[in-house]
Tab-separated table of C-alpha atoms in Angstrom:
chain	number	residue	atom	x	y	z
A	320	MET	CA	-144.350	-31.109	159.816
A	321	LYS	CA	-142.305	-32.876	162.486
A	322	THR	CA	-138.942	-32.449	164.112
A	323	HIS	CA	-137.239	-35.782	164.700
A	324	PHE	CA	-134.592	-36.238	167.363
A	325	SER	CA	-133.111	-39.443	168.718
A	326	ASN	CA	-130.782	-40.288	171.561
A	327	PHE	CA	-128.651	-43.322	172.312
A	328	THR	CA	-127.708	-44.428	175.816
A	329	ARG	CA	-125.233	-47.132	176.772
A	330	LEU	CA	-123.469	-48.477	179.862
A	331	ALA	CA	-119.734	-48.214	179.324
A	332	ILE	CA	-117.479	-51.064	180.426
A	333	GLY	CA	-116.543	-50.357	184.019
A	334	THR	CA	-118.434	-48.872	186.926
A	335	PHE	CA	-119.723	-45.624	185.462
A	336	VAL	CA	-122.690	-44.902	183.242
A	337	CYS	CA	-122.222	-43.034	179.978
A	338	LEU	CA	-125.001	-41.484	177.951
A	339	ALA	CA	-124.506	-40.930	174.254
A	340	LEU	CA	-126.319	-38.552	171.955
A	341	VAL	CA	-127.450	-39.785	168.569
A	342	PRO	CA	-126.334	-36.925	166.312
A	343	LEU	CA	-128.152	-35.753	163.209
A	344	ALA	CA	-126.013	-33.051	161.640
A	345	LEU	CA	-124.245	-32.140	164.861
A	346	ASN	CA	-121.843	-35.000	165.513
A	347	ALA	CA	-118.274	-33.694	165.628
A	348	GLN	CA	-115.978	-36.374	164.222
A	349	THR	CA	-112.294	-36.472	163.427
A	350	ALA	CA	-111.695	-34.957	160.011
A	351	SER	CA	-110.831	-37.446	157.296
A	352	PRO	CA	-110.142	-36.998	153.570
A	353	THR	CA	-112.478	-39.955	152.893
A	354	SER	CA	-116.192	-39.674	153.609
A	355	TYR	CA	-119.231	-41.713	152.680
A	356	LEU	CA	-122.819	-41.357	151.574
A	357	PRO	CA	-124.556	-44.641	152.355
A	358	ILE	CA	-127.275	-44.009	149.822
A	359	LEU	CA	-127.445	-42.904	146.187
A	360	GLN	CA	-131.209	-43.055	145.809
A	361	ALA	CA	-133.651	-44.033	148.537
A	362	THR	CA	-136.315	-46.602	147.859
A	363	ASP	CA	-138.890	-44.049	149.035
A	364	ALA	CA	-137.381	-40.892	147.513
A	365	GLY	CA	-136.564	-40.072	143.939
A	366	ASP	CA	-133.427	-37.956	144.029
A	367	LEU	CA	-130.290	-37.114	145.942
A	368	GLY	CA	-128.606	-33.751	146.400
A	369	LEU	CA	-125.110	-33.326	147.772
A	370	ALA	CA	-123.554	-30.141	149.174
A	371	LEU	CA	-119.773	-29.890	149.641
A	372	SER	CA	-118.003	-26.986	151.315
A	373	ASN	CA	-114.330	-25.979	151.284
A	374	PRO	CA	-113.381	-23.646	154.175
A	375	THR	CA	-109.720	-23.460	153.126
A	376	LEU	CA	-107.987	-20.754	151.087
A	377	SER	CA	-106.939	-23.182	148.342
A	378	GLU	CA	-108.851	-25.052	145.664
A	379	VAL	CA	-109.782	-28.603	146.663
A	380	THR	CA	-110.384	-31.591	144.399
A	381	VAL	CA	-113.058	-34.103	145.395
A	382	THR	CA	-113.364	-37.526	143.742
A	383	LEU	CA	-116.685	-39.347	144.080
A	384	THR	CA	-117.134	-43.046	143.286
A	385	ALA	CA	-120.607	-44.606	143.158
A	386	ARG	CA	-120.894	-48.338	143.860
A	387	THR	CA	-123.754	-50.818	143.930
A	388	TYR	CA	-124.680	-52.649	147.107
A	389	SER	CA	-122.911	-55.660	145.598
A	390	GLY	CA	-119.667	-53.674	145.607
A	391	GLU	CA	-119.238	-53.027	141.869
A	392	THR	CA	-118.489	-49.572	140.475
A	393	ILE	CA	-121.610	-48.306	138.714
A	394	SER	CA	-121.116	-47.910	134.968
A	395	GLY	CA	-123.191	-47.470	131.843
A	396	ALA	CA	-124.265	-44.992	129.206
A	397	ASP	CA	-124.080	-41.316	130.178
A	398	ILE	CA	-122.326	-42.115	133.489
A	399	ALA	CA	-119.003	-40.550	134.516
A	400	ASN	CA	-117.808	-42.631	137.467
A	401	PRO	CA	-115.605	-41.815	139.304
A	402	ALA	CA	-116.521	-38.148	139.024
A	403	THR	CA	-114.393	-35.150	139.986
A	404	VAL	CA	-115.641	-31.911	141.549
A	405	LYS	CA	-113.513	-28.791	142.063
A	406	LEU	CA	-114.260	-26.665	145.118
A	407	PRO	CA	-113.002	-23.069	144.976
A	408	PRO	CA	-111.316	-21.469	148.000
A	409	SER	CA	-113.904	-20.744	150.705
A	410	GLY	CA	-116.509	-22.081	148.294
A	411	GLN	CA	-119.339	-24.577	148.085
A	412	ARG	CA	-120.915	-26.791	145.447
A	413	ALA	CA	-124.474	-28.120	145.727
A	414	GLN	CA	-125.469	-30.606	143.018
A	415	ARG	CA	-127.856	-33.452	142.339
A	416	ALA	CA	-126.466	-36.917	141.718
A	417	VAL	CA	-127.265	-36.676	137.999
A	418	GLU	CA	-125.285	-33.422	137.777
A	419	ILE	CA	-122.246	-35.125	139.311
A	420	PHE	CA	-122.280	-38.532	137.601
A	421	GLY	CA	-124.450	-37.862	134.529
A	422	ASN	CA	-128.076	-38.550	133.648
A	423	GLY	CA	-127.394	-42.274	133.391
A	424	ILE	CA	-127.112	-42.521	137.169
A	425	ALA	CA	-130.849	-41.787	137.555
A	426	GLY	CA	-132.673	-44.777	138.977
A	427	LYS	CA	-129.473	-46.513	140.107
A	428	THR	CA	-129.150	-47.601	143.725
A	429	GLY	CA	-125.945	-47.769	145.716
A	430	TRP	CA	-123.583	-45.722	147.847
A	431	ILE	CA	-120.854	-43.126	147.303
A	432	GLU	CA	-117.266	-42.891	148.482
A	433	VAL	CA	-115.980	-39.308	148.653
A	434	LYS	CA	-112.246	-38.606	148.659
A	435	ALA	CA	-111.041	-35.024	149.031
A	436	SER	CA	-107.552	-33.581	148.656
A	437	SER	CA	-108.113	-31.754	151.981
A	438	PRO	CA	-109.539	-33.183	155.227
A	439	ALA	CA	-111.273	-29.836	155.819
A	440	VAL	CA	-114.002	-30.600	153.268
A	441	LYS	CA	-117.420	-31.156	154.825
A	442	GLY	CA	-120.745	-32.067	153.310
A	443	PHE	CA	-124.308	-33.218	153.719
A	444	PHE	CA	-126.913	-34.842	151.506
A	445	LEU	CA	-130.656	-34.543	150.985
A	446	LEU	CA	-133.216	-37.037	149.691
A	447	PHE	CA	-136.345	-35.668	148.027
A	448	ASP	CA	-139.001	-36.441	145.436
A	449	SER	CA	-139.474	-34.609	142.138
A	450	ARG	CA	-142.176	-32.336	143.587
A	451	VAL	CA	-140.145	-31.696	146.762
A	452	SER	CA	-143.218	-32.741	148.744
A	453	PHE	CA	-140.882	-34.395	151.239
A	454	ILE	CA	-137.208	-33.798	151.940
A	455	ASP	CA	-134.695	-34.815	154.606
A	456	GLY	CA	-131.074	-35.913	154.819
A	457	GLY	CA	-127.959	-36.124	156.918
A	458	GLU	CA	-124.266	-35.345	157.126
A	459	MET	CA	-121.624	-37.203	155.165
A	460	GLN	CA	-120.143	-39.924	157.334
A	461	SER	CA	-116.407	-39.499	157.842
A	462	SER	CA	-115.764	-42.492	160.089
A	463	THR	CA	-116.707	-46.163	160.027
A	464	ALA	CA	-117.703	-48.454	162.886
A	465	GLY	CA	-117.890	-52.109	163.816
A	466	ARG	CA	-121.321	-51.820	165.423
A	467	LEU	CA	-124.167	-49.514	164.367
A	468	ILE	CA	-127.449	-48.766	166.123
A	469	PHE	CA	-130.504	-47.873	164.024
A	470	PRO	CA	-132.567	-46.113	166.724
A	471	LYS	CA	-136.021	-46.327	165.138
A	472	VAL	CA	-137.284	-49.461	163.408
A	473	THR	CA	-140.975	-50.035	162.741
A	474	VAL	CA	-142.760	-52.817	160.880
A	475	SER	CA	-146.540	-52.851	160.471
A	476	ALA	CA	-149.120	-53.883	157.911
A	477	THR	CA	-148.742	-50.528	156.144
A	478	THR	CA	-145.128	-49.470	156.652
A	479	SER	CA	-141.587	-50.679	157.244
A	480	THR	CA	-138.504	-48.658	158.138
A	481	ASN	CA	-135.905	-48.605	155.377
A	482	ILE	CA	-132.371	-49.254	156.592
A	483	THR	CA	-129.097	-48.971	154.714
A	484	PHE	CA	-125.703	-50.270	155.770
A	485	VAL	CA	-122.464	-50.675	153.847
A	486	HIS	CA	-119.284	-52.610	154.579
A	487	THR	CA	-116.705	-50.217	153.117
A	488	GLY	CA	-113.750	-52.586	153.539
A	489	THR	CA	-112.133	-54.621	150.777
A	490	GLN	CA	-112.280	-58.007	152.524
A	491	THR	CA	-115.242	-60.373	152.896
A	492	VAL	CA	-117.012	-60.345	156.277
A	493	ARG	CA	-118.556	-63.772	156.747
A	494	PHE	CA	-120.161	-63.282	160.146
A	495	ALA	CA	-121.974	-59.945	160.078
A	496	SER	CA	-125.251	-59.888	161.968
A	497	ILE	CA	-128.397	-57.841	162.401
A	498	SER	CA	-130.293	-57.959	165.705
A	499	LEU	CA	-133.711	-56.493	166.454
A	500	TYR	CA	-134.623	-55.376	169.996
A	501	ASP	CA	-138.142	-54.336	170.961
A	502	ASN	CA	-138.848	-51.384	173.253
A	503	SER	CA	-138.852	-53.600	176.341
A	504	GLY	CA	-135.275	-54.725	175.642
A	505	LYS	CA	-136.137	-58.202	174.388
A	506	ILE	CA	-134.071	-59.419	171.454
A	507	VAL	CA	-136.680	-60.495	168.921
A	508	THR	CA	-134.374	-61.955	166.299
A	509	ARG	CA	-130.739	-62.144	165.253
A	510	GLN	CA	-129.795	-62.982	161.698
A	511	TYR	CA	-126.307	-63.674	160.364
A	512	ILE	CA	-125.275	-62.472	156.939
A	513	SER	CA	-122.132	-62.391	154.804
A	514	LEU	CA	-120.899	-59.129	153.302
A	515	GLY	CA	-118.636	-59.095	150.294
A	516	PRO	CA	-116.047	-56.374	149.691
A	517	GLN	CA	-117.627	-52.901	149.617
A	518	SER	CA	-121.124	-54.363	149.670
A	519	GLY	CA	-124.239	-53.653	151.695
A	520	PHE	CA	-128.006	-53.567	151.863
A	521	SER	CA	-130.695	-50.939	151.402
A	522	GLY	CA	-134.413	-51.497	151.690
A	523	PRO	CA	-137.307	-52.269	154.041
A	524	ILE	CA	-136.179	-54.043	157.204
A	525	ASN	CA	-138.703	-56.846	156.608
A	526	GLN	CA	-137.055	-57.535	153.257
A	527	LEU	CA	-133.834	-58.334	155.112
A	528	VAL	CA	-135.650	-60.097	157.986
A	529	PRO	CA	-138.856	-61.502	156.405
A	530	SER	CA	-140.022	-63.157	159.624
A	531	ILE	CA	-140.491	-59.861	161.469
A	532	GLN	CA	-144.050	-58.506	161.780
A	533	ASN	CA	-145.705	-55.772	163.880
A	534	PHE	CA	-142.416	-54.632	165.368
A	535	GLU	CA	-141.402	-51.422	167.169
A	536	GLY	CA	-137.871	-51.015	168.489
A	537	TYR	CA	-134.338	-50.656	167.151
A	538	ALA	CA	-131.750	-52.619	165.177
A	539	VAL	CA	-128.057	-53.347	165.701
A	540	VAL	CA	-125.770	-54.280	162.810
A	541	GLU	CA	-122.249	-55.497	163.520
A	542	THR	CA	-119.340	-57.121	161.720
A	543	ALA	CA	-116.830	-59.761	162.793
A	544	GLY	CA	-114.122	-61.638	160.937
A	545	THR	CA	-114.982	-64.913	162.687
A	546	PRO	CA	-117.510	-65.853	165.414
A	547	PHE	CA	-114.695	-65.441	167.971
A	548	SER	CA	-113.033	-62.247	166.738
A	549	GLY	CA	-113.821	-58.623	167.421
A	550	VAL	CA	-115.840	-56.416	165.139
A	551	ILE	CA	-114.263	-54.974	161.994
A	552	GLU	CA	-114.778	-51.213	161.921
A	553	THR	CA	-115.914	-50.753	158.327
A	554	LEU	CA	-119.643	-50.001	158.613
A	555	ILE	CA	-121.646	-46.927	157.662
A	556	GLY	CA	-125.424	-46.731	157.909
A	557	PHE	CA	-128.575	-44.718	157.422
A	558	GLU	CA	-132.329	-45.135	157.858
A	559	THR	CA	-135.509	-43.487	156.605
A	560	TYR	CA	-139.103	-43.856	157.690
A	561	ARG	CA	-142.356	-42.422	156.448
A	562	GLU	CA	-145.587	-41.147	157.939
A	563	LYS	CA	-148.090	-40.232	155.246
A	564	SER	CA	-146.459	-37.448	153.183
A	565	ASP	CA	-143.603	-36.915	155.656
A	566	VAL	CA	-140.185	-38.564	155.521
A	567	ALA	CA	-137.502	-38.577	158.201
A	568	ALA	CA	-133.860	-39.576	157.812
A	569	LEU	CA	-131.299	-40.575	160.439
A	570	ASN	CA	-127.680	-41.611	160.192
A	571	ALA	CA	-127.037	-44.851	162.053
A	572	VAL	CA	-125.237	-44.402	165.374
A	573	PRO	CA	-121.799	-45.895	166.093
A	574	GLU	CA	-121.746	-47.658	169.449
A	575	THR	CA	-118.631	-45.699	170.369
A	576	THR	CA	-120.491	-42.365	170.296
A	577	LEU	CA	-120.668	-41.843	174.060
A	578	GLN	CA	-121.416	-38.730	176.124
A	579	ARG	CA	-122.462	-38.289	179.723
A	580	ILE	CA	-124.506	-35.185	178.865
A	581	GLY	CA	-126.480	-34.611	175.678
A	582	PHE	CA	-128.245	-31.635	174.118
A	583	LEU	CA	-130.904	-31.261	171.466
A	584	PRO	CA	-130.597	-27.666	170.257
A	585	HIS	CA	-134.201	-27.273	169.146
A	586	LEU	CA	-137.642	-28.623	169.885
A	587	ALA	CA	-140.902	-27.474	168.340
A	588	SER	CA	-144.358	-28.455	169.567
A	589	GLN	CA	-147.981	-27.496	168.980
A	590	ALA	CA	-149.311	-25.405	166.062
A	591	GLY	CA	-148.825	-28.334	163.679
A	592	TYR	CA	-145.319	-29.221	164.880
A	593	ARG	CA	-144.241	-32.283	166.813
A	594	THR	CA	-140.898	-33.316	168.279
A	595	THR	CA	-140.339	-36.961	169.190
A	596	LEU	CA	-137.490	-37.985	171.492
A	597	SER	CA	-136.101	-41.520	171.372
A	598	PHE	CA	-133.529	-43.069	173.728
A	599	VAL	CA	-131.875	-46.468	173.414
A	600	ASN	CA	-130.256	-48.103	176.423
A	601	TYR	CA	-127.823	-50.540	174.829
A	602	SER	CA	-126.539	-51.940	178.123
A	603	PHE	CA	-127.029	-54.839	180.545
A	604	GLN	CA	-128.844	-52.819	183.218
A	605	SER	CA	-131.651	-50.296	183.391
A	606	GLN	CA	-130.827	-46.591	183.370
A	607	THR	CA	-132.624	-43.540	184.707
A	608	VAL	CA	-132.369	-40.475	182.484
A	609	LYS	CA	-133.081	-36.902	183.615
A	610	ILE	CA	-134.488	-34.891	180.700
A	611	THR	CA	-134.975	-31.117	180.796
A	612	ALA	CA	-136.733	-28.852	178.303
A	613	SER	CA	-135.365	-25.302	178.711
A	614	GLY	CA	-135.748	-21.897	177.133
A	615	LEU	CA	-139.412	-22.620	176.461
A	616	GLU	CA	-141.274	-19.930	174.562
A	617	ALA	CA	-144.803	-19.752	173.168
A	618	ASN	CA	-144.963	-17.630	170.022
A	619	GLY	CA	-141.742	-15.935	171.140
A	620	ALA	CA	-142.856	-15.138	174.686
A	621	ALA	CA	-141.184	-16.926	177.605
A	622	LEU	CA	-143.307	-19.551	179.333
A	623	ASN	CA	-143.693	-19.661	183.093
A	624	PRO	CA	-142.018	-21.920	184.015
A	625	ALA	CA	-139.561	-21.820	181.117
A	626	SER	CA	-137.963	-25.116	182.158
A	627	VAL	CA	-139.488	-28.565	182.791
A	628	THR	CA	-137.538	-31.591	184.088
A	629	VAL	CA	-138.697	-35.207	184.028
A	630	GLU	CA	-137.094	-38.583	184.693
A	631	ARG	CA	-137.548	-41.776	182.718
A	632	THR	CA	-136.193	-45.256	183.462
A	633	ILE	CA	-135.247	-47.360	180.443
A	634	PRO	CA	-134.836	-51.138	180.895
A	635	ALA	CA	-131.674	-52.973	179.874
A	636	PHE	CA	-131.424	-52.984	176.066
A	637	GLY	CA	-134.706	-51.094	176.022
A	638	ARG	CA	-135.903	-48.095	174.085
A	639	LEU	CA	-137.985	-45.084	175.086
A	640	THR	CA	-139.856	-42.982	172.548
A	641	GLU	CA	-142.162	-40.147	173.564
A	642	THR	CA	-143.415	-36.904	172.063
A	643	ALA	CA	-142.234	-33.669	173.655
A	644	ASP	CA	-145.755	-32.413	174.355
A	645	LYS	CA	-146.552	-35.516	176.409
A	646	MET	CA	-143.159	-35.664	178.122
A	647	PHE	CA	-143.085	-31.995	179.165
A	648	TRP	CA	-146.861	-31.352	179.492
A	649	LEU	CA	-146.980	-28.875	176.605
A	650	SER	CA	-150.430	-27.789	175.456
A	651	GLY	CA	-152.317	-25.023	173.678
A	652	ASN	CA	-152.413	-23.714	170.135
A	653	ALA	CA	-149.318	-21.483	170.260
A	654	LEU	CA	-146.043	-22.692	168.775
A	655	ILE	CA	-143.756	-23.754	171.628
A	656	ALA	CA	-140.006	-23.826	171.021
A	657	GLY	CA	-136.959	-24.474	173.174
A	658	TYR	CA	-134.103	-26.928	173.617
A	659	VAL	CA	-133.486	-30.162	175.504
A	660	LYS	CA	-130.701	-31.294	177.847
A	661	TRP	CA	-130.464	-34.809	179.213
């Protein structure tokens, strides 16, 4: 079992350096009555579960619409789409996709738009196989972006990261692009694509960019109305990657998610656990990052020292990925837990 964390660093326009955390389920975003699930069924997982919570004292109505990656509303036998879910006051509903839309939705691929009668509604989703031998997920995405960073992209002879991105807008974007950067910061390829209204892509990265082979780095997807205009902030995104029987899922990171200080609330190492930290420096100059593991305990007993600090320099547009045991010199058979500040 592994714990997967990722971080995203960027140089803000101006004279100061900003560091931005890549959130998993912790990113605090402005509440919106419209949210999105970029995926209905992963190519490497068989089912989707969705949990919705209503913290208010009134009943809330949620309308869910499933669309294909070509932008059409999914229809067919035994499919109710759009579907409506009622959330009781201070209540929650957790359902599989087939329980929301009907059994006919099984095997369909696409994405979901979620509209709630209250902006207080929150939710997350899980992807899993029928035996629940692997499971992971992310939070519903309540904001869209013009540029998304996919912080871990791998292509080898045996595996390829699956990425998903959706243009949620109703106009055609003729000059969207996907760029791949390797860990050294070199741009390996940039490919231009056109996105129709409410359309997207989901699948192995080498299906979208067939020329890429033996690659380790990250991807950037962005939209623009013309080659000379700014980005159109309509994108949502998600990625999954596999290692043997394990699956990990990450929401794509909006470029605007900037913080000078970041925290990872939990790391686990040794005793069969592994935490991997990844940082992306999406800027024109190298950056030095101070990373501290604190509150370190081994099987519940405080370590001495209980805090370890290291520094890493990441080249311009580069990426750093390193396991916590190597970064913080963790060893032994006892389970080591703590948190990270950078």
